[in-house]
Amino acid sequence: METDKKSTSNVVASYRRYLKLQRNLSPNTLDAYLRDLQKLLVYLQGAGIDVSSVTLDDLRHFVAGLHDIGIGPRSQCRIISGIRSFYRFMTLDGRMENDPTQLLESPQLGDHLPEVLTTDEIDRMEAVIDLSKWEGHRNRAIVEVLFSCGLRVSELVTLRLSSLYLDEGYVRILGKGSKERLVPISSKAVQELAFWFDDRCQMNIKPGEEDYVFLNRRGAHLTRTMILLIIKQLAVDAGIHKTVSPHTLRHSFATALLEGGADLRAIQSMLGHESIGTTEIYTHIDMTTLRQQILDHHPRNIPLPPGQGK
């Protein structure tokens, strides 16, 4: 049994190196892949199945178990995607002849349209920020940069001063897979950053943290969790009754561009989506908005005054 555990540990270590060096995944994505793989490994160990002897039926039983313990379809799809990646590696590395995941099906997902915020709601979130507090201008800059540039929260927390080209109106973003892209930044976001930089210059910044744009009161760069808490609290304070996260501002950025007439390919480039299919969800959001506008304003949908409906 100890030999089996050591063998599995060696396989996982090799897989980690593959994800890091060949797939060039970010640390957060790499950790997510390994966490999901660990769920399968625990199941296989309990069932007495060697990781390199897995069959399609074994994997189907594992996925059925995910459903039984209340893991939703979207999370199941993510876990299955990670398992497929692992067994592709196993076959590429010569550890297995056949990939057992080739016929493994993912649960069907309905269209999931993410929440979006209007520009008015963004303005309300910024308006409730107390600028008398040291973090006030920082938090306004965070909201404005997220909405202006459509960044992922991981991209925001790793944003560096050396990646800002504010005179030219661009920021350089290091996205998923260490892929770089240039994203335009609005003049309002540039202005909010300038206010924050006035406060930032007076801070005691920890060694090694000097190049990060957004810092906490201890002079270290902010974490994803801290950004999440800031955005959620601002939404509550602004009286917004939606499920709001940093990603909501990214969705709002993309939706505002599409409604303003931006080309889908341009939106794909600014969001850093590898596939246009990922970006196309915003066409569903736009069509939902369009449908509501038609229902609200088309003359055939406007109720007639009493007595004129006969």
GROMACS .gro file of C-alpha atoms in nm:
model
  310
    1MET     CA    1   0.000   0.000   0.000
    2GLU     CA    2   0.285   0.240   0.084
    3THR     CA    3   0.439   0.159  -0.254
    4ASP     CA    4   0.109   0.247  -0.426
    5LYS     CA    5   0.090   0.578  -0.239
    6LYS     CA    6   0.448   0.661  -0.335
    7SER     CA    7   0.380   0.570  -0.698
    8THR     CA    8   0.069   0.792  -0.706
    9SER     CA    9   0.262   1.074  -0.540
   10ASN     CA   10   0.530   1.050  -0.810
   11VAL     CA   11   0.265   1.060  -1.084
   12VAL     CA   12   0.104   1.371  -0.933
   13ALA     CA   13   0.445   1.541  -0.902
   14SER     CA   14   0.513   1.467  -1.270
   15TYR     CA   15   0.169   1.598  -1.364
   16ARG     CA   16   0.233   1.918  -1.167
   17ARG     CA   17   0.556   1.975  -1.361
   18TYR     CA   18   0.368   1.913  -1.686
   19LEU     CA   19   0.100   2.170  -1.599
   20LYS     CA   20   0.356   2.425  -1.491
   21LEU     CA   21   0.621   2.385  -1.760
   22GLN     CA   22   0.434   2.262  -2.067
   23ARG     CA   23   0.082   2.395  -2.012
   24ASN     CA   24   0.222   2.712  -1.854
   25LEU     CA   25  -0.072   2.741  -1.615
   26SER     CA   26  -0.089   3.015  -1.354
   27PRO     CA   27  -0.035   2.910  -0.990
   28ASN     CA   28  -0.407   2.956  -0.912
   29THR     CA   29  -0.522   2.744  -1.208
   30LEU     CA   30  -0.258   2.479  -1.137
   31ASP     CA   31  -0.372   2.449  -0.775
   32ALA     CA   32  -0.736   2.421  -0.889
   33TYR     CA   33  -0.649   2.133  -1.125
   34LEU     CA   34  -0.465   1.949  -0.848
   35ARG     CA   35  -0.745   2.002  -0.594
   36ASP     CA   36  -0.997   1.851  -0.834
   37LEU     CA   37  -0.764   1.561  -0.912
   38GLN     CA   38  -0.729   1.496  -0.540
   39LYS     CA   39  -1.104   1.430  -0.521
   40LEU     CA   40  -1.061   1.147  -0.771
   41LEU     CA   41  -0.753   1.010  -0.597
   42VAL     CA   42  -0.936   0.990  -0.263
   43TYR     CA   43  -1.222   0.804  -0.433
   44LEU     CA   44  -0.984   0.560  -0.607
   45GLN     CA   45  -0.793   0.491  -0.287
   46GLY     CA   46  -1.116   0.413  -0.103
   47ALA     CA   47  -1.224   0.179  -0.383
   48GLY     CA   48  -0.883   0.010  -0.403
   49ILE     CA   49  -0.831   0.114  -0.768
   50ASP     CA   50  -0.489   0.205  -0.903
   51VAL     CA   51  -0.477   0.543  -1.077
   52SER     CA   52  -0.330   0.386  -1.393
   53SER     CA   53  -0.592   0.107  -1.407
   54VAL     CA   54  -0.901   0.326  -1.410
   55THR     CA   55  -1.185   0.234  -1.644
   56LEU     CA   56  -1.467   0.441  -1.791
   57ASP     CA   57  -1.711   0.274  -1.551
   58ASP     CA   58  -1.492   0.373  -1.254
   59LEU     CA   59  -1.502   0.733  -1.366
   60ARG     CA   60  -1.879   0.725  -1.420
   61HIS     CA   61  -1.927   0.595  -1.067
   62PHE     CA   62  -1.702   0.874  -0.938
   63VAL     CA   63  -1.904   1.141  -1.124
   64ALA     CA   64  -2.231   0.991  -0.993
   65GLY     CA   65  -2.084   1.023  -0.644
   66LEU     CA   66  -2.019   1.395  -0.703
   67HIS     CA   67  -2.389   1.439  -0.777
   68ASP     CA   68  -2.488   1.238  -0.469
   69ILE     CA   69  -2.290   1.463  -0.234
   70GLY     CA   70  -2.451   1.777  -0.379
   71ILE     CA   71  -2.183   1.907  -0.617
   72GLY     CA   72  -2.364   2.103  -0.890
   73PRO     CA   73  -2.341   2.044  -1.265
   74ARG     CA   74  -2.109   2.338  -1.330
   75SER     CA   75  -1.860   2.223  -1.066
   76GLN     CA   76  -1.889   1.867  -1.197
   77CYS     CA   77  -1.795   1.991  -1.544
   78ARG     CA   78  -1.489   2.165  -1.403
   79ILE     CA   79  -1.378   1.854  -1.214
   80ILE     CA   80  -1.432   1.632  -1.520
   81SER     CA   81  -1.230   1.875  -1.732
   82GLY     CA   82  -0.942   1.842  -1.485
   83ILE     CA   83  -0.965   1.463  -1.490
   84ARG     CA   84  -0.953   1.463  -1.871
   85SER     CA   85  -0.641   1.677  -1.856
   86PHE     CA   86  -0.479   1.433  -1.611
   87TYR     CA   87  -0.548   1.125  -1.824
   88ARG     CA   88  -0.431   1.301  -2.141
   89PHE     CA   89  -0.105   1.352  -1.956
   90MET     CA   90  -0.100   0.984  -1.850
   91THR     CA   91  -0.127   0.871  -2.214
   92LEU     CA   92   0.117   1.133  -2.346
   93ASP     CA   93   0.368   1.032  -2.079
   94GLY     CA   94   0.336   0.665  -2.174
   95ARG     CA   95   0.187   0.561  -1.839
   96MET     CA   96  -0.136   0.436  -2.002
   97GLU     CA   97  -0.213   0.310  -2.352
   98ASN     CA   98  -0.574   0.433  -2.371
   99ASP     CA   99  -0.741   0.741  -2.229
  100PRO     CA  100  -1.039   0.628  -2.016
  101THR     CA  101  -1.198   0.974  -2.031
  102GLN     CA  102  -1.259   0.977  -2.407
  103LEU     CA  103  -1.623   0.869  -2.368
  104LEU     CA  104  -1.679   1.035  -2.029
  105GLU     CA  105  -1.974   1.272  -2.059
  106SER     CA  106  -2.020   1.599  -1.874
  107PRO     CA  107  -2.359   1.699  -1.730
  108GLN     CA  108  -2.569   1.925  -1.949
  109LEU     CA  109  -2.568   2.289  -1.850
  110GLY     CA  110  -2.848   2.530  -1.922
  111ASP     CA  111  -2.769   2.882  -2.036
  112HIS     CA  112  -2.628   3.066  -1.736
  113LEU     CA  113  -2.645   3.439  -1.781
  114PRO     CA  114  -2.423   3.615  -1.528
  115GLU     CA  115  -2.544   3.916  -1.333
  116VAL     CA  116  -2.445   4.251  -1.478
  117LEU     CA  117  -2.447   4.601  -1.333
  118THR     CA  118  -2.559   4.915  -1.509
  119THR     CA  119  -2.333   5.220  -1.524
  120ASP     CA  120  -2.570   5.384  -1.273
  121GLU     CA  121  -2.516   5.096  -1.030
  122ILE     CA  122  -2.138   5.122  -1.071
  123ASP     CA  123  -2.165   5.495  -0.998
  124ARG     CA  124  -2.371   5.418  -0.686
  125MET     CA  125  -2.103   5.178  -0.560
  126GLU     CA  126  -1.837   5.444  -0.606
  127ALA     CA  127  -2.054   5.711  -0.447
  128VAL     CA  128  -2.087   5.522  -0.116
  129ILE     CA  129  -1.709   5.501  -0.070
  130ASP     CA  130  -1.588   5.715   0.220
  131LEU     CA  131  -1.301   5.919   0.077
  132SER     CA  132  -1.203   6.040   0.423
  133LYS     CA  133  -1.062   5.692   0.495
  134TRP     CA  134  -0.713   5.606   0.374
  135GLU     CA  135  -0.843   5.325   0.151
  136GLY     CA  136  -1.119   5.536  -0.006
  137HIS     CA  137  -0.940   5.641  -0.323
  138ARG     CA  138  -0.787   5.294  -0.352
  139ASN     CA  139  -1.130   5.130  -0.350
  140ARG     CA  140  -1.270   5.373  -0.606
  141ALA     CA  141  -0.972   5.300  -0.830
  142ILE     CA  142  -1.032   4.925  -0.787
  143VAL     CA  143  -1.396   4.953  -0.896
  144GLU     CA  144  -1.315   5.181  -1.187
  145VAL     CA  145  -1.025   4.970  -1.317
  146LEU     CA  146  -1.231   4.649  -1.297
  147PHE     CA  147  -1.520   4.811  -1.486
  148SER     CA  148  -1.304   5.010  -1.727
  149CYS     CA  149  -1.070   4.727  -1.826
  150GLY     CA  150  -1.275   4.411  -1.765
  151LEU     CA  151  -0.999   4.245  -1.567
  152ARG     CA  152  -1.015   3.912  -1.388
  153VAL     CA  153  -0.963   3.951  -1.014
  154SER     CA  154  -0.635   3.754  -1.043
  155GLU     CA  155  -0.517   4.008  -1.303
  156LEU     CA  156  -0.612   4.300  -1.079
  157VAL     CA  157  -0.423   4.178  -0.772
  158THR     CA  158  -0.109   4.115  -0.978
  159LEU     CA  159  -0.132   4.443  -1.171
  160ARG     CA  160   0.201   4.627  -1.153
  161LEU     CA  161   0.305   4.989  -1.190
  162SER     CA  162   0.549   4.884  -1.461
  163SER     CA  163   0.255   4.754  -1.665
  164LEU     CA  164   0.073   5.089  -1.672
  165TYR     CA  165   0.104   5.310  -1.980
  166LEU     CA  166  -0.137   5.575  -1.863
  167ASP     CA  167  -0.017   5.853  -2.094
  168GLU     CA  168  -0.092   5.623  -2.387
  169GLY     CA  169  -0.417   5.501  -2.228
  170TYR     CA  170  -0.326   5.132  -2.200
  171VAL     CA  171  -0.241   4.871  -1.937
  172ARG     CA  172  -0.044   4.553  -2.006
  173ILE     CA  173  -0.216   4.249  -1.857
  174LEU     CA  174  -0.062   3.910  -1.787
  175GLY     CA  175  -0.359   3.676  -1.822
  176LYS     CA  176  -0.425   3.302  -1.816
  177GLY     CA  177  -0.141   3.089  -1.946
  178SER     CA  178   0.095   3.387  -1.899
  179LYS     CA  179  -0.047   3.543  -2.217
  180GLU     CA  180  -0.003   3.918  -2.241
  181ARG     CA  181  -0.257   4.159  -2.383
  182LEU     CA  182  -0.293   4.536  -2.402
  183VAL     CA  183  -0.622   4.677  -2.272
  184PRO     CA  184  -0.739   5.038  -2.311
  185ILE     CA  185  -0.809   5.221  -1.986
  186SER     CA  186  -1.061   5.502  -1.952
  187SER     CA  187  -0.969   5.857  -1.853
  188LYS     CA  188  -1.190   5.822  -1.543
  189ALA     CA  189  -0.994   5.515  -1.431
  190VAL     CA  190  -0.668   5.701  -1.491
  191GLN     CA  191  -0.796   5.988  -1.277
  192GLU     CA  192  -0.897   5.753  -0.993
  193LEU     CA  193  -0.554   5.587  -1.007
  194ALA     CA  194  -0.387   5.928  -0.982
  195PHE     CA  195  -0.583   6.004  -0.662
  196TRP     CA  196  -0.486   5.664  -0.519
  197PHE     CA  197  -0.120   5.713  -0.610
  198ASP     CA  198  -0.116   6.038  -0.407
  199ASP     CA  199  -0.216   5.833  -0.099
  200ARG     CA  200   0.003   5.536  -0.196
  201CYS     CA  201   0.316   5.753  -0.199
  202GLN     CA  202   0.274   5.814   0.174
  203MET     CA  203   0.266   5.444   0.267
  204ASN     CA  204   0.539   5.225   0.409
  205ILE     CA  205   0.561   4.957   0.140
  206LYS     CA  206   0.708   4.615   0.215
  207PRO     CA  207   1.025   4.518   0.028
  208GLY     CA  208   0.936   4.330  -0.288
  209GLU     CA  209   0.587   4.482  -0.304
  210GLU     CA  210   0.686   4.818  -0.451
  211ASP     CA  211   0.566   4.745  -0.804
  212TYR     CA  212   0.213   4.627  -0.716
  213VAL     CA  213  -0.059   4.883  -0.791
  214PHE     CA  214  -0.304   4.796  -0.513
  215LEU     CA  215  -0.181   4.753  -0.156
  216ASN     CA  216  -0.331   4.687   0.186
  217ARG     CA  217  -0.268   4.903   0.489
  218ARG     CA  218   0.040   4.692   0.575
  219GLY     CA  219   0.203   4.775   0.242
  220ALA     CA  220   0.155   4.434   0.077
  221HIS     CA  221  -0.046   4.360  -0.237
  222LEU     CA  222  -0.413   4.276  -0.196
  223THR     CA  223  -0.545   3.921  -0.218
  224ARG     CA  224  -0.835   3.794  -0.430
  225THR     CA  225  -1.040   3.740  -0.113
  226MET     CA  226  -0.989   4.099  -0.001
  227ILE     CA  227  -1.104   4.232  -0.339
  228LEU     CA  228  -1.412   4.008  -0.319
  229LEU     CA  229  -1.500   4.141   0.027
  230ILE     CA  230  -1.453   4.502  -0.084
  231ILE     CA  231  -1.679   4.465  -0.389
  232LYS     CA  232  -1.950   4.272  -0.204
  233GLN     CA  233  -1.963   4.529   0.076
  234LEU     CA  234  -1.982   4.821  -0.167
  235ALA     CA  235  -2.277   4.657  -0.344
  236VAL     CA  236  -2.456   4.612  -0.010
  237ASP     CA  237  -2.383   4.972   0.092
  238ALA     CA  238  -2.514   5.093  -0.245
  239GLY     CA  239  -2.841   4.903  -0.196
  240ILE     CA  240  -2.782   4.674  -0.495
  241HIS     CA  241  -2.983   4.353  -0.458
  242LYS     CA  242  -2.784   4.135  -0.694
  243THR     CA  243  -2.518   3.870  -0.642
  244VAL     CA  244  -2.213   4.089  -0.699
  245SER     CA  245  -1.847   3.987  -0.717
  246PRO     CA  246  -1.537   4.128  -0.893
  247HIS     CA  247  -1.631   3.907  -1.191
  248THR     CA  248  -1.965   4.089  -1.212
  249LEU     CA  249  -1.777   4.405  -1.310
  250ARG     CA  250  -1.594   4.209  -1.582
  251HIS     CA  251  -1.930   4.087  -1.717
  252SER     CA  252  -2.067   4.441  -1.695
  253PHE     CA  253  -1.767   4.573  -1.893
  254ALA     CA  254  -1.824   4.320  -2.173
  255THR     CA  255  -2.201   4.373  -2.183
  256ALA     CA  256  -2.164   4.752  -2.197
  257LEU     CA  257  -1.923   4.719  -2.490
  258LEU     CA  258  -2.156   4.488  -2.681
  259GLU     CA  259  -2.458   4.711  -2.620
  260GLY     CA  260  -2.248   5.006  -2.739
  261GLY     CA  261  -2.180   4.830  -3.070
  262ALA     CA  262  -1.833   4.684  -3.012
  263ASP     CA  263  -1.727   4.391  -3.230
  264LEU     CA  264  -1.733   4.052  -3.057
  265ARG     CA  265  -1.376   3.980  -3.165
  266ALA     CA  266  -1.258   4.306  -3.007
  267ILE     CA  267  -1.433   4.212  -2.682
  268GLN     CA  268  -1.271   3.867  -2.697
  269SER     CA  269  -0.928   4.031  -2.731
  270MET     CA  270  -0.984   4.272  -2.442
  271LEU     CA  271  -1.115   3.998  -2.211
  272GLY     CA  272  -0.830   3.762  -2.300
  273HIS     CA  273  -1.066   3.478  -2.397
  274GLU     CA  274  -0.890   3.201  -2.587
  275SER     CA  275  -1.213   3.096  -2.759
  276ILE     CA  276  -1.475   3.320  -2.917
  277GLY     CA  277  -1.731   3.073  -2.781
  278THR     CA  278  -1.660   3.197  -2.428
  279THR     CA  279  -1.724   3.555  -2.536
  280GLU     CA  280  -2.049   3.468  -2.712
  281ILE     CA  281  -2.234   3.439  -2.380
  282TYR     CA  282  -2.257   3.818  -2.390
  283THR     CA  283  -2.469   3.798  -2.705
  284HIS     CA  284  -2.724   3.606  -2.494
  285ILE     CA  285  -2.718   3.881  -2.234
  286ASP     CA  286  -2.760   4.145  -2.502
  287MET     CA  287  -3.052   3.957  -2.661
  288THR     CA  288  -3.216   3.931  -2.318
  289THR     CA  289  -3.185   4.307  -2.278
  290LEU     CA  290  -3.313   4.364  -2.631
  291ARG     CA  291  -3.614   4.138  -2.571
  292GLN     CA  292  -3.707   4.332  -2.256
  293GLN     CA  293  -3.676   4.663  -2.441
  294ILE     CA  294  -3.909   4.533  -2.713
  295LEU     CA  295  -4.160   4.415  -2.453
  296ASP     CA  296  -4.144   4.751  -2.276
  297HIS     CA  297  -4.152   4.985  -2.576
  298HIS     CA  298  -4.299   4.817  -2.886
  299PRO     CA  299  -4.646   4.967  -2.957
  300ARG     CA  300  -4.804   4.622  -2.980
  301ASN     CA  301  -4.691   4.546  -2.626
  302ILE     CA  302  -4.810   4.870  -2.463
  303PRO     CA  303  -5.146   4.817  -2.286
  304LEU     CA  304  -5.430   5.008  -2.445
  305PRO     CA  305  -5.638   5.253  -2.235
  306PRO     CA  306  -5.958   5.106  -2.092
  307GLY     CA  307  -6.232   5.079  -2.352
  308GLN     CA  308  -5.998   5.075  -2.652
  309GLY     CA  309  -5.917   4.705  -2.651
  310LYS     CA  310  -6.231   4.591  -2.832
   0.00000   0.00000   0.00000
